[in-house]
N, CA and C of each residue as an Amber inpcrd file, in Angstrom:
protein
   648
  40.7050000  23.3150000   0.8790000  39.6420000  24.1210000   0.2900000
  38.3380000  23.3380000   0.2090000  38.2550000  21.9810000  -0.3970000
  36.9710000  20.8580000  -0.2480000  36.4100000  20.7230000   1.0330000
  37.3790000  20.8340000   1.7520000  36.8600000  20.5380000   3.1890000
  36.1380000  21.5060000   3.9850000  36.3820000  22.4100000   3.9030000
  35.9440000  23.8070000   4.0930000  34.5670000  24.5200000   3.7040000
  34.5150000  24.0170000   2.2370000  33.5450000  24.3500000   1.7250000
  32.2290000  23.3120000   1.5930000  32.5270000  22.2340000   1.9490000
  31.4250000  21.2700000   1.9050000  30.6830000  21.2730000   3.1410000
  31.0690000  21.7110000   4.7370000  29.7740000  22.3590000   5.7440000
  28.7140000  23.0620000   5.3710000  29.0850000  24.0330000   4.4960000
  28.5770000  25.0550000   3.7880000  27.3110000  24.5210000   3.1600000
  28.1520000  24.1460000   2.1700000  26.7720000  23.7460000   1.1350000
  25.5960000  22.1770000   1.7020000  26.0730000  22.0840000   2.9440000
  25.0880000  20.4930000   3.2850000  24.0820000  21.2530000   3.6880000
  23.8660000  22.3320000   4.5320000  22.8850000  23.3230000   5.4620000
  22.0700000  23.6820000   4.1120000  23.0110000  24.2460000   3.3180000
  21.8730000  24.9390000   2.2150000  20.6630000  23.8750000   1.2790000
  21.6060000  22.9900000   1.1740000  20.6450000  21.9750000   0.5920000
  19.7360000  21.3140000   1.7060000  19.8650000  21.3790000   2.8290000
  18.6320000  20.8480000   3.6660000  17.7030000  21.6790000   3.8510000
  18.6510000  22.9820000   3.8560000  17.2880000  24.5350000   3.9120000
  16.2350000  24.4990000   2.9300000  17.3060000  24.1920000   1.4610000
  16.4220000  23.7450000  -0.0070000  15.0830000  22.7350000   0.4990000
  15.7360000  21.4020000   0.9280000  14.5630000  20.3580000   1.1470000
  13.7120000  20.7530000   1.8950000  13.8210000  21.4870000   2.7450000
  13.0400000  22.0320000   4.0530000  11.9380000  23.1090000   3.8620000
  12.2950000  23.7430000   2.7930000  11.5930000  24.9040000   2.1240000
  10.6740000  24.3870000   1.5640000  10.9400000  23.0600000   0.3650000
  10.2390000  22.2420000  -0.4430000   9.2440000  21.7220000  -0.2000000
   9.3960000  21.3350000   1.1910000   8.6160000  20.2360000   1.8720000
   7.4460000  21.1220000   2.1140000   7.8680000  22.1450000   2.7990000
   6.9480000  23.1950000   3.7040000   6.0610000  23.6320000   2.2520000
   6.2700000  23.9760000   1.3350000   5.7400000  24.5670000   0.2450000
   4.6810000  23.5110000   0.0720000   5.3120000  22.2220000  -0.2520000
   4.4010000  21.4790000  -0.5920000   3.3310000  20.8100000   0.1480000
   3.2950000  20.9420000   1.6790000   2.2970000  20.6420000   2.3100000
   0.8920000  21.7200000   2.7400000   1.8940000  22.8950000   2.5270000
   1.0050000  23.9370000   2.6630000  -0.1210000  23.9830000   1.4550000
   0.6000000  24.0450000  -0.0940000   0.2720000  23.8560000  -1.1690000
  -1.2470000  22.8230000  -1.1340000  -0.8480000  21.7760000  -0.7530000
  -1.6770000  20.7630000  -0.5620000  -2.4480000  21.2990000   0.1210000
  -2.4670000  21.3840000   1.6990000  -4.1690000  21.9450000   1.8540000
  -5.0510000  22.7760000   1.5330000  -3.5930000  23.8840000   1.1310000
  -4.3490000  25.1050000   0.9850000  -5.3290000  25.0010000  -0.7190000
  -5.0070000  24.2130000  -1.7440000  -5.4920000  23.6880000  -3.1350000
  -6.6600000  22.9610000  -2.9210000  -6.4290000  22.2360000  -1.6600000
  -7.3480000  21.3660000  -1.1100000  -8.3980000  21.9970000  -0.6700000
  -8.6120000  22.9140000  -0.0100000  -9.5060000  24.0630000   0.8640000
 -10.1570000  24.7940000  -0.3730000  -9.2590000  25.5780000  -1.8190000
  -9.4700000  26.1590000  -2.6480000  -8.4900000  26.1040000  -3.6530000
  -9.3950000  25.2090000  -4.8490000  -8.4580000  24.9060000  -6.2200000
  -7.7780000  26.1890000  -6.8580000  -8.4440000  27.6450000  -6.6470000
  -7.5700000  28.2220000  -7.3690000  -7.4000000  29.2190000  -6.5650000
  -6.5670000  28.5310000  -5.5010000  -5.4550000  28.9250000  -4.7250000
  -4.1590000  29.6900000  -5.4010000  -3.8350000  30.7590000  -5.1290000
  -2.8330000  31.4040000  -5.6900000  -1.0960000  31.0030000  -5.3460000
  -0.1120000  31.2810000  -6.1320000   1.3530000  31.3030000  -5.5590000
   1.3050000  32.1260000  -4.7910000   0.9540000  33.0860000  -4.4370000
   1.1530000  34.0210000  -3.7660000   0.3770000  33.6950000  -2.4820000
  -0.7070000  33.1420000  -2.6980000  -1.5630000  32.9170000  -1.2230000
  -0.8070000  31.7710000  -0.2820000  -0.0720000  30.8020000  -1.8650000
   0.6170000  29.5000000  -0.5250000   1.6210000  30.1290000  -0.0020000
   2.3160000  30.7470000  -0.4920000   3.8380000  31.5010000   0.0110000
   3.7560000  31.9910000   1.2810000   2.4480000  32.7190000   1.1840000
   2.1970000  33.5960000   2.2190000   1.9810000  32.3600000   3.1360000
   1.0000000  31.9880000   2.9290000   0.3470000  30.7140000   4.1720000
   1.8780000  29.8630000   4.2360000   2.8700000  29.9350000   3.8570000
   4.0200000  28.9470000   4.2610000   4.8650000  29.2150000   4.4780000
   5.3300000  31.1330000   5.1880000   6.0610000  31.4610000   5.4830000
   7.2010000  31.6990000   4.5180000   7.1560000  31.8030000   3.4950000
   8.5090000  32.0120000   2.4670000   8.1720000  33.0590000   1.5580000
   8.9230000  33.2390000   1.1770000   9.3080000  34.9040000   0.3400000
   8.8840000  33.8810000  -1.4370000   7.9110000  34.6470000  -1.9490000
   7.7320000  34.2980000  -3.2190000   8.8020000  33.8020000  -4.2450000
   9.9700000  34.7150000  -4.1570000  11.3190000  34.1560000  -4.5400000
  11.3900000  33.0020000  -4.1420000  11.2480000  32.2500000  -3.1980000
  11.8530000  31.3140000  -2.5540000  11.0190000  30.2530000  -3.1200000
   9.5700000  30.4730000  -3.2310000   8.5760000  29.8610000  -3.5890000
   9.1690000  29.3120000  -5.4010000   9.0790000  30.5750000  -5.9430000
   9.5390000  30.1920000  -7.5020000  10.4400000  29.6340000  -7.7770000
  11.7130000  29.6770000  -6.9590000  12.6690000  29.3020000  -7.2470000
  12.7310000  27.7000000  -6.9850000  11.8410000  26.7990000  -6.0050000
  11.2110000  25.4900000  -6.1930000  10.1590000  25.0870000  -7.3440000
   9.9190000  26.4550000  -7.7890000   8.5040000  25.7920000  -8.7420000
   7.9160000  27.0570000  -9.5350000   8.3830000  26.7380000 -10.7610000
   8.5670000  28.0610000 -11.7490000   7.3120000  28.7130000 -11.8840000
   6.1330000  28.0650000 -11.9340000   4.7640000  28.0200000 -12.1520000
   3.7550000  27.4350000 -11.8490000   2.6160000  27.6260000 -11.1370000
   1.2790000  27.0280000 -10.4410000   1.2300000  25.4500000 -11.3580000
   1.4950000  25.4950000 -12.2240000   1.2090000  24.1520000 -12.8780000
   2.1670000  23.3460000 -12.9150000   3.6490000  23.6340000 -11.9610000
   4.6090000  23.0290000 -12.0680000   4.5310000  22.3750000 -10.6680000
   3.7870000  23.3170000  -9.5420000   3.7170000  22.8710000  -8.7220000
   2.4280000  21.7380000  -8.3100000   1.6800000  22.0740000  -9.3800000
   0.4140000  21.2190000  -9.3200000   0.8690000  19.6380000  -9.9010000
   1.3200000  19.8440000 -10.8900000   2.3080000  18.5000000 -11.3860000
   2.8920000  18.0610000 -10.1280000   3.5970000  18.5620000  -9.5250000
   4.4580000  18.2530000  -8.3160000   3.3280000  17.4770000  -7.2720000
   2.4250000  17.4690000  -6.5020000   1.5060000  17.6730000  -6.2540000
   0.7500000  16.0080000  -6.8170000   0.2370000  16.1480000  -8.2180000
  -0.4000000  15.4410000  -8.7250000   0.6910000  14.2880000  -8.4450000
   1.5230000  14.0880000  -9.1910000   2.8040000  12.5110000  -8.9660000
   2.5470000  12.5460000  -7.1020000   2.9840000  13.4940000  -6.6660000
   2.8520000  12.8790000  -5.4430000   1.7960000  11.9300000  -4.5100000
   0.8290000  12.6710000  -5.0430000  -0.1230000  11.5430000  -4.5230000
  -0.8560000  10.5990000  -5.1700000   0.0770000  10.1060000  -6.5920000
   0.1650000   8.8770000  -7.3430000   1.1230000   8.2010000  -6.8990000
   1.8220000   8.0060000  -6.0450000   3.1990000   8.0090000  -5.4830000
   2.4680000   7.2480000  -4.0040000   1.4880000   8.1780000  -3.7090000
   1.5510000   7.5350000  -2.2520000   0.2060000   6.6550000  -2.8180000
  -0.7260000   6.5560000  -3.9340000  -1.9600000   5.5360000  -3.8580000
  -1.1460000   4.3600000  -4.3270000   0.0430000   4.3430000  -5.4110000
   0.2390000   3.0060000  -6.0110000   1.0870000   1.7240000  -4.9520000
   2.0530000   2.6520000  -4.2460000   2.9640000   1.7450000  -2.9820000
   1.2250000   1.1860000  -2.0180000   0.1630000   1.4040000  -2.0450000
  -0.7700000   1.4710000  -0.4850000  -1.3830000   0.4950000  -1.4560000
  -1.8490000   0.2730000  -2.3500000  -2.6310000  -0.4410000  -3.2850000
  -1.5940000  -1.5380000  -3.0290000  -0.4420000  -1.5580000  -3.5110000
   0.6220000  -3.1480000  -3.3120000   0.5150000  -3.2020000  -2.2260000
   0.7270000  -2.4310000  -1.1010000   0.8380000  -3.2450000   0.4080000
  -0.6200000  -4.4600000   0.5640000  -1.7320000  -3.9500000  -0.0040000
  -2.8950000  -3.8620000   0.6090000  -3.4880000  -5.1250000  -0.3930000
  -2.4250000  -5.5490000  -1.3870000  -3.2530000  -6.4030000  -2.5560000
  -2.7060000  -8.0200000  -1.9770000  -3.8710000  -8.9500000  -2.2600000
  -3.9760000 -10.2750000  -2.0180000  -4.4320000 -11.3200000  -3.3950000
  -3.4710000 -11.8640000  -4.0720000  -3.6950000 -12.2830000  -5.4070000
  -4.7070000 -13.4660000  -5.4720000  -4.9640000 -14.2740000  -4.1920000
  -6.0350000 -15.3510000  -4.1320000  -7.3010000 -14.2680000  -4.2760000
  -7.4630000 -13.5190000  -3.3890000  -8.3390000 -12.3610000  -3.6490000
  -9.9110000 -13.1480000  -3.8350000 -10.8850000 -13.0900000  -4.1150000
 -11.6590000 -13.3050000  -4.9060000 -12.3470000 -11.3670000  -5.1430000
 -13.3890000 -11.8710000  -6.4840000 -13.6110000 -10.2210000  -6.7700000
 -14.1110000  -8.9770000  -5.6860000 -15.0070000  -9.7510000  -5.1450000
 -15.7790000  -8.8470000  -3.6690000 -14.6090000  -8.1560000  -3.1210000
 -13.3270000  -9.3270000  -2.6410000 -12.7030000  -8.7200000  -1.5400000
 -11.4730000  -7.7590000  -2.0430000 -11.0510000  -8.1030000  -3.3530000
 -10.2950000  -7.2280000  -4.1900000 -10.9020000  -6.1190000  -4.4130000
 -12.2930000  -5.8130000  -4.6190000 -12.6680000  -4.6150000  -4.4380000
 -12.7760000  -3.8360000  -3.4810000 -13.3980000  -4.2710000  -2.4630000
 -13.3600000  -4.1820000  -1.2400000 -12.3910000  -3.4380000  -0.7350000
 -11.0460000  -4.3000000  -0.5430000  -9.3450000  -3.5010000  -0.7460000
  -9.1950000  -2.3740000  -1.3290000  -9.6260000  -2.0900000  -2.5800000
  -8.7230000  -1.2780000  -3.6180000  -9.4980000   0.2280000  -2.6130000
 -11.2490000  -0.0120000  -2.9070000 -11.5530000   0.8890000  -1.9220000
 -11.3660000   1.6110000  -1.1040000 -11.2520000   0.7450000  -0.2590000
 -10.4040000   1.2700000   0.9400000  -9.5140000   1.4710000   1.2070000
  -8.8300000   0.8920000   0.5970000  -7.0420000   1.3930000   0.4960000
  -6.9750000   3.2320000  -0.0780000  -7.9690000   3.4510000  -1.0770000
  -8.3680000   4.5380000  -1.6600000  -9.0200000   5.4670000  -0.5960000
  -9.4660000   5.1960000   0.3960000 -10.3020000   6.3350000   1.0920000
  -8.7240000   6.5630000   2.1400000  -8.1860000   5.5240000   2.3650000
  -7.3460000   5.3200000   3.4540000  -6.3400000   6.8500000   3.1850000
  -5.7510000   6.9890000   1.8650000  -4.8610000   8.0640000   1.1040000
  -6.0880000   8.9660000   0.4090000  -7.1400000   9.2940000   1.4180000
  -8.3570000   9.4760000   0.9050000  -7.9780000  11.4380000  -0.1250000
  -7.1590000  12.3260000   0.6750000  -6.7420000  13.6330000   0.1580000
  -6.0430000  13.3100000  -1.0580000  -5.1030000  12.4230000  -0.7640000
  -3.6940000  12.3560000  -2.0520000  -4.8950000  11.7510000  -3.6860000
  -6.0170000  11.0260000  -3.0130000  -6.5770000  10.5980000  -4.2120000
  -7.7570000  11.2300000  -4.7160000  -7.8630000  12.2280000  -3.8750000
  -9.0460000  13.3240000  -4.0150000  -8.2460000  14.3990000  -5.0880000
  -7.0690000  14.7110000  -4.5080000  -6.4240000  15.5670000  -5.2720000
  -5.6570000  15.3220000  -6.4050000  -5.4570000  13.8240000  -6.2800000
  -4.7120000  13.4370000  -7.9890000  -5.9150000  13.3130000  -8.5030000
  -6.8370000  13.0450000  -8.6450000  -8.3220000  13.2100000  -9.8960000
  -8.8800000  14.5020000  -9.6700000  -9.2630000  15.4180000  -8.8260000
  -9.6920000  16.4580000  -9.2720000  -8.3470000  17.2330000 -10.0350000
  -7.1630000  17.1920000  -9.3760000  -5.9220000  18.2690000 -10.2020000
  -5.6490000  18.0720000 -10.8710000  -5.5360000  16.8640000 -11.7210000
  -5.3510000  16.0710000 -12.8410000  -6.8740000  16.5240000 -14.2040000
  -7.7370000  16.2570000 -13.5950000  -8.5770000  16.7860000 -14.4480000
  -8.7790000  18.3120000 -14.9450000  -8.7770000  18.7920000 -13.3520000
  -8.8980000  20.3580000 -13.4600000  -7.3600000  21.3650000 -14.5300000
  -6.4840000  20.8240000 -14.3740000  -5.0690000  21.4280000 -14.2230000
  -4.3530000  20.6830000 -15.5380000  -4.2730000  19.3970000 -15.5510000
  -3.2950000  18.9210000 -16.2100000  -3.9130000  17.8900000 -17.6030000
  -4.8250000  18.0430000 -17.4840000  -6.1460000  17.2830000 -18.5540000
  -6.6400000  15.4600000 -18.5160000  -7.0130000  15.1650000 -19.4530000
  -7.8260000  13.8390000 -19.0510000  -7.1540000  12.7580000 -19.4630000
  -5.9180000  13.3520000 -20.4140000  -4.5890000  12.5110000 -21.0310000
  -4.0480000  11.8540000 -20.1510000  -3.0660000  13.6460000 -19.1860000
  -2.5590000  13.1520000 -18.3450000  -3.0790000  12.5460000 -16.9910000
  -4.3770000  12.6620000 -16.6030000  -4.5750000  11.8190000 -15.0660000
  -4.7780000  10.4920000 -15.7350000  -5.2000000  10.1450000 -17.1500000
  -5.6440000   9.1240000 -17.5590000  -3.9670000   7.9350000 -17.3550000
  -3.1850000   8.9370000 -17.9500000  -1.5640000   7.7420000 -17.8650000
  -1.1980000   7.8660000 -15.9870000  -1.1760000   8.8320000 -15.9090000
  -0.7410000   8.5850000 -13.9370000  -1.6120000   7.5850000 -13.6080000
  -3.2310000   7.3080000 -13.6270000  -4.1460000   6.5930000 -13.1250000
  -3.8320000   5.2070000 -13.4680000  -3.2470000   5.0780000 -14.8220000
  -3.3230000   3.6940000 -15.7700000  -3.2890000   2.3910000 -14.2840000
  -2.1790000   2.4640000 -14.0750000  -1.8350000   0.7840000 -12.9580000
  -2.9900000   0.8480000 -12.4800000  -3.4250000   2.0080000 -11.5660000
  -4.9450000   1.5850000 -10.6850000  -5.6920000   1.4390000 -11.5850000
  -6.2480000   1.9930000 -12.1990000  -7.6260000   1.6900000 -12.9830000
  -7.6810000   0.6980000 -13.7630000  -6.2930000   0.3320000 -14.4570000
  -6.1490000  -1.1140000 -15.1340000  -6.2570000  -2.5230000 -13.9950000
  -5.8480000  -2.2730000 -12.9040000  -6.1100000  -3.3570000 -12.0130000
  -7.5840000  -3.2950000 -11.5770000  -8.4010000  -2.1060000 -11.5770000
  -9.5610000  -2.3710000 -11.2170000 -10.7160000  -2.5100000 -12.1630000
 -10.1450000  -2.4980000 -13.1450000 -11.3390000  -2.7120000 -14.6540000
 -11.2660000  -4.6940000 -14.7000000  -9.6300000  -4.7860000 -14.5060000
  -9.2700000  -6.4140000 -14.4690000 -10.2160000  -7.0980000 -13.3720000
 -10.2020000  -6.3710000 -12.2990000 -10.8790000  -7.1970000 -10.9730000
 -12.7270000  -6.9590000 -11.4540000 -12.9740000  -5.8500000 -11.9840000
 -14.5450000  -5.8240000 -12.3930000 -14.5390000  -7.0970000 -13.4000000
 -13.9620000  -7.1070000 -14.3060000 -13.7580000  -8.4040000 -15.4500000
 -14.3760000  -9.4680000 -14.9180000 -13.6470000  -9.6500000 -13.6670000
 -13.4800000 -10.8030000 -12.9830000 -15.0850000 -11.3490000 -12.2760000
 -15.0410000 -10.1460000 -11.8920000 -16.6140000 -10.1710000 -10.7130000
 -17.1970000 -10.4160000 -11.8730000 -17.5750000 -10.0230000 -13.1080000
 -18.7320000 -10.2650000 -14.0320000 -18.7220000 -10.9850000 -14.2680000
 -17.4960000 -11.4760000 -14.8960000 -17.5040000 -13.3760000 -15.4220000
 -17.9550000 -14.4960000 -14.6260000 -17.9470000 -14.2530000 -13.3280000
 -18.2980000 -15.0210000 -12.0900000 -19.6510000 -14.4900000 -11.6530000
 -20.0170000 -13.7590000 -11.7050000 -21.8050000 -13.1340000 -12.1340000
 -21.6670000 -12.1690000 -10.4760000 -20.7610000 -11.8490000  -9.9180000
 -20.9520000 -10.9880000  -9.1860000 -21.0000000  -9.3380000  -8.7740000
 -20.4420000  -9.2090000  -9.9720000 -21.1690000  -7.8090000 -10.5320000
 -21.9490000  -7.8120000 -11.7690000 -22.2170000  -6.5900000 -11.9430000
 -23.2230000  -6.3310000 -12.8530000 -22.6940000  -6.2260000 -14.2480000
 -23.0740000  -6.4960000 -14.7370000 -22.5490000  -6.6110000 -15.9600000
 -23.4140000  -5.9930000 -17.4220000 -24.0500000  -5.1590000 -16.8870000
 -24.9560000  -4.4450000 -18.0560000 -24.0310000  -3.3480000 -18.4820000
 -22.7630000  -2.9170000 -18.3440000 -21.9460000  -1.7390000 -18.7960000
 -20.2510000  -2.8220000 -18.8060000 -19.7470000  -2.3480000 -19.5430000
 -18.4010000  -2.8260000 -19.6410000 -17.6870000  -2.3460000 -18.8160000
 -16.6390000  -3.5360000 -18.1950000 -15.5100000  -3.0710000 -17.0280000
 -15.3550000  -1.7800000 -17.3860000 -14.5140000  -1.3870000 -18.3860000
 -13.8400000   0.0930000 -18.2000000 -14.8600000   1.3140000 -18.0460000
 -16.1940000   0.7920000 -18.4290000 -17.0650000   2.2930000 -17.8850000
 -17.3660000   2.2600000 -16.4920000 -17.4110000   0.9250000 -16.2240000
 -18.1410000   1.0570000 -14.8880000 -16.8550000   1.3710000 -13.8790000
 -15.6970000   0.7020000 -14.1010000 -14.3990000   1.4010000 -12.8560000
 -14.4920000   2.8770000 -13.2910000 -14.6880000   3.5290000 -14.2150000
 -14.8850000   4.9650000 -14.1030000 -16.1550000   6.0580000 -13.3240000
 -16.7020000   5.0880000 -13.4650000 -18.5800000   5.2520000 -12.7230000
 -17.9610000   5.0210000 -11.3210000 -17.4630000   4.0680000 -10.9630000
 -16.8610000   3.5550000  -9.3730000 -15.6970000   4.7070000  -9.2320000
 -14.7110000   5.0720000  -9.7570000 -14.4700000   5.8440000  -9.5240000
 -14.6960000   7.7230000  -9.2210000 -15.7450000   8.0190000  -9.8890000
 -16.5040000   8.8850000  -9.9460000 -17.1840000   8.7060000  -8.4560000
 -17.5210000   8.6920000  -8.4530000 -18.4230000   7.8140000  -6.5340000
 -17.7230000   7.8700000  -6.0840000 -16.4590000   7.1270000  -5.7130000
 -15.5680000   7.5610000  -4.6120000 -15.1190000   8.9290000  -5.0880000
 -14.6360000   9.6610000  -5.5750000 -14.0820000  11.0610000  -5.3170000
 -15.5510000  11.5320000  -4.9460000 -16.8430000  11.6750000  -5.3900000
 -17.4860000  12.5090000  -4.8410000 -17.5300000  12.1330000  -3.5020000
 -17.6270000  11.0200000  -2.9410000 -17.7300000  10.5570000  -1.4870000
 -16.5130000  11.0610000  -0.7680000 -15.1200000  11.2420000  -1.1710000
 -14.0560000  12.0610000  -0.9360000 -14.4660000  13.2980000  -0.3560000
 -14.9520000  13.9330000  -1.4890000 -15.5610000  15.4680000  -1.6430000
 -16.2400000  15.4400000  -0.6130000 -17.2960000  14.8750000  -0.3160000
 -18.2420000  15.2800000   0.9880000 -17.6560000  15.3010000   2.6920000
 -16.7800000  13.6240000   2.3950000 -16.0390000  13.4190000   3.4660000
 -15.2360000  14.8100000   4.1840000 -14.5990000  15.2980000   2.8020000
 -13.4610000  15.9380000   3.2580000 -14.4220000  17.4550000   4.3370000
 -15.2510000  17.8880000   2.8380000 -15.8860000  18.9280000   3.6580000
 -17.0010000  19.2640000   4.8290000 -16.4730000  17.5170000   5.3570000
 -17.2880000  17.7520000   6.6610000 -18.9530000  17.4510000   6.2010000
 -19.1160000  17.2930000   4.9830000 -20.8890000  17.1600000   5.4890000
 -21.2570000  15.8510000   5.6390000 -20.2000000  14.9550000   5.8590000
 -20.5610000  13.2060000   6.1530000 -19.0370000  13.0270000   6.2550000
 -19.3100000  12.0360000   7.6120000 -17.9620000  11.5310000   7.9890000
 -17.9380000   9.8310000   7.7830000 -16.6500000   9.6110000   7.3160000
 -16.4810000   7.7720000   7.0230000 -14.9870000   7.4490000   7.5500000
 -14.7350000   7.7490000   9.2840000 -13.4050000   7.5720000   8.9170000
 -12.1860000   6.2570000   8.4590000 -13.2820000   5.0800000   8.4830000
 -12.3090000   4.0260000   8.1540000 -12.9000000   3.8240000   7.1560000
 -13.7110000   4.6840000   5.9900000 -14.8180000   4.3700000   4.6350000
 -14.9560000   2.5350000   4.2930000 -15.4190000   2.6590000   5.8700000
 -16.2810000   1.5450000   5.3290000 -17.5850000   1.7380000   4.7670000
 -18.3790000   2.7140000   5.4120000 -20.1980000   2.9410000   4.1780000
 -19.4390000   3.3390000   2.4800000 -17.9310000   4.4560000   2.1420000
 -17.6160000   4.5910000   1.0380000 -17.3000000   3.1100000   0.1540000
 -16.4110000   1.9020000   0.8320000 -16.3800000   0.5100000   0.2170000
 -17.4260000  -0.0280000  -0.0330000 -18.4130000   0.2430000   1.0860000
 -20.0040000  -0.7280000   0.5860000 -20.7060000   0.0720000  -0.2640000
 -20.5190000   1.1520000  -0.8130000 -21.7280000   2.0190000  -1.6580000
 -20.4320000   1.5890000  -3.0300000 -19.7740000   1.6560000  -2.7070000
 -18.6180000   1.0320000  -4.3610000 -19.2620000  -0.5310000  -4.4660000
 -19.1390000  -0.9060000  -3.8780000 -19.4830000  -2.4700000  -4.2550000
 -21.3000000  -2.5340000  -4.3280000 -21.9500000  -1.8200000  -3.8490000
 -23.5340000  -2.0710000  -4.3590000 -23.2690000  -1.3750000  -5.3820000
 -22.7980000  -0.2470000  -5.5740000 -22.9720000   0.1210000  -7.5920000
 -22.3040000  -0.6360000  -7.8900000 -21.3750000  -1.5860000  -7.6500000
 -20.5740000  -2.2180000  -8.8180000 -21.7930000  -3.6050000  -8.9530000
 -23.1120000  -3.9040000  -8.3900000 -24.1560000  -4.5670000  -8.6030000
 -24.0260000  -5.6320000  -7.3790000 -23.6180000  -5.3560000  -6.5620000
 -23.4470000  -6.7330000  -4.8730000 -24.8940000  -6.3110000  -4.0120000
 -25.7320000  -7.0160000  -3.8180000 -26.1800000  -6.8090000  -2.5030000
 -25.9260000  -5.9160000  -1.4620000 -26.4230000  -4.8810000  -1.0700000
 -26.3850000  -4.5410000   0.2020000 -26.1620000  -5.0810000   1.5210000
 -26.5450000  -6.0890000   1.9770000 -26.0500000  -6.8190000   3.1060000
 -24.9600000  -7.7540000   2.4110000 -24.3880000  -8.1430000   1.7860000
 -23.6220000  -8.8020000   1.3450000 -22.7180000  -8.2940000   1.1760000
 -22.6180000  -6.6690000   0.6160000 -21.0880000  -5.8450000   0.2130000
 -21.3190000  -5.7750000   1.8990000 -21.9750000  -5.3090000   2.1470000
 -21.6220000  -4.9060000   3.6960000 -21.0530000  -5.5460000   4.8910000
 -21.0140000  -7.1120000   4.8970000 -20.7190000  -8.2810000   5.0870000
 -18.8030000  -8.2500000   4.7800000 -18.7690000  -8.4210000   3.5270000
 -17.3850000  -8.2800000   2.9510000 -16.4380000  -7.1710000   3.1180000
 -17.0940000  -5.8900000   3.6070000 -16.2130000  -4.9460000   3.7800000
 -15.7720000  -5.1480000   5.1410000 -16.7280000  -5.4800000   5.7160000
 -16.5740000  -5.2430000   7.6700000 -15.3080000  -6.7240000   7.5660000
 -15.3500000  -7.2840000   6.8430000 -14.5690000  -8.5440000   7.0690000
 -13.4040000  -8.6480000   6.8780000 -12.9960000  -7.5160000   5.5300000
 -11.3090000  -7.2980000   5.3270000 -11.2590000  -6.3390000   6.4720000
 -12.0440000  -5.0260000   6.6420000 -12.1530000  -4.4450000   8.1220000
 -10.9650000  -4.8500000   9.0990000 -11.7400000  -5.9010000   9.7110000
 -11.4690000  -7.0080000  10.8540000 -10.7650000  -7.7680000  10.2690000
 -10.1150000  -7.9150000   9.3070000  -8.0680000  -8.6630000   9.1740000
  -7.4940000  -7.3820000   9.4820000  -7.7980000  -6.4560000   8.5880000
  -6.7260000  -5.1260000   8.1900000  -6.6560000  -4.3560000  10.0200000
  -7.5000000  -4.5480000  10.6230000  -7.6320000  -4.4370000  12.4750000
  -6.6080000  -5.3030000  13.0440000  -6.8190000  -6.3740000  12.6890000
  -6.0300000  -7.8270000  13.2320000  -4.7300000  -7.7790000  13.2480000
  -4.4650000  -7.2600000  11.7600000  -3.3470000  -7.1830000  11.6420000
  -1.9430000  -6.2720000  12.1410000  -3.0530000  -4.7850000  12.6690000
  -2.2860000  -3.5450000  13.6940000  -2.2740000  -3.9940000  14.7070000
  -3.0730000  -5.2610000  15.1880000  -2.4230000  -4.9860000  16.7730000
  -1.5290000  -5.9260000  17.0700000  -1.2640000  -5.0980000  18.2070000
   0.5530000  -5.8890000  18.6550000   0.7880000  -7.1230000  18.7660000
């Protein structure tokens, strides 16, 4: 009887994952294109019967949660690949940056859906690791006089962060393109108070490792 019945149920649960997946990528652009995107509009745009839809995700805000972790999920693993603890502050910023434009949607959409959807509590605890590592690395640049230091770390990684999602925002909708955001890393590091030829200098330079390092 076990044996019999366990073909059965492996198909259904991959149909399950398969459904999930599809929901959730559709979900994603289509939220992405227009925040108040309906259940009913992704269903449609993803080929599944609304039933099918609910029955992964009871409610627009369950799926937006879903959604939000996920692409806290994919910035915090890309931030560790991408981090160098000799570092100095320039190039730690530099990194975090770009590592940030790199998962440039997943981090467009965990701060606007998080704010819009789930409030300033919750994007504030999903955000904590990044923004606590990048208030630490502003710390750093100030004490060493290379950023600016007329506002305290934690306002100004929020100011830096603010800048990159709007630079997100434009990117995405086409009215300025950055596809390896290198001009988005150098406009983070001149507000964070660097020189212009100097952030610009430092970005092109992790650039050309993070290049170095893809080829064969």
């Amino acid at each position: 009887m076990h044996t019999t019945d366990a073909p059965r149920r492996t198909p259904q649960r991959s149909d399950a994952r398969s459904y999930r997946s599809r929901i959730l990528a559709v979900a994603r652009r289509k939220l992405r294109d227009d925040p108040d995107a309906s259940l009913d509009s992704i269903s449609e745009a993803a080929g599944v019967a609304r039933r099918t839809l609910y029955g992964h995700f009871a409610n627009r805000q369950v799926l937006i949660a879903e959604l939000t972790q996920e692409a806290a999920q994919a910035l915090q693993p890309a931030l560790a690949a991408t981090r160098i603890p000799s570092a100095d502050p320039l190039e730690a910023m530099a990194r975090m940056a770009l590592t940030a434009w790199a998962v440039g949607d997943q981090y467009r959409m965990l701060i606007s859906f998080g704010r819009r959807h789930l409030g300033q509590e919750a994007i504030r605890a999903t955000l904590a690791p990044a923004r606590e590592e990048a208030i630490a690395t502003i710390r750093r640049g100030q004490h060493a006089g290379v950023f600016a230091g007329h506002v305290p770390a934690p306002v100004l990684a929020q100011a830096l962060e603010a800048l990159m999602l709007a630079l997100a925002e434009e990117n995405a909708a086409s009215t300025w393109a950055d596809p390896t955001g290198e001009a988005a890393a150098t406009a983070v590091l001149v507000a964070a108070g660097v020189a212009p030829q100097i952030a610009s200098r430092r970005v092109r330079a992790v650039l050309r490792e993070q290049a170095a390092l893809m080829r064969p």
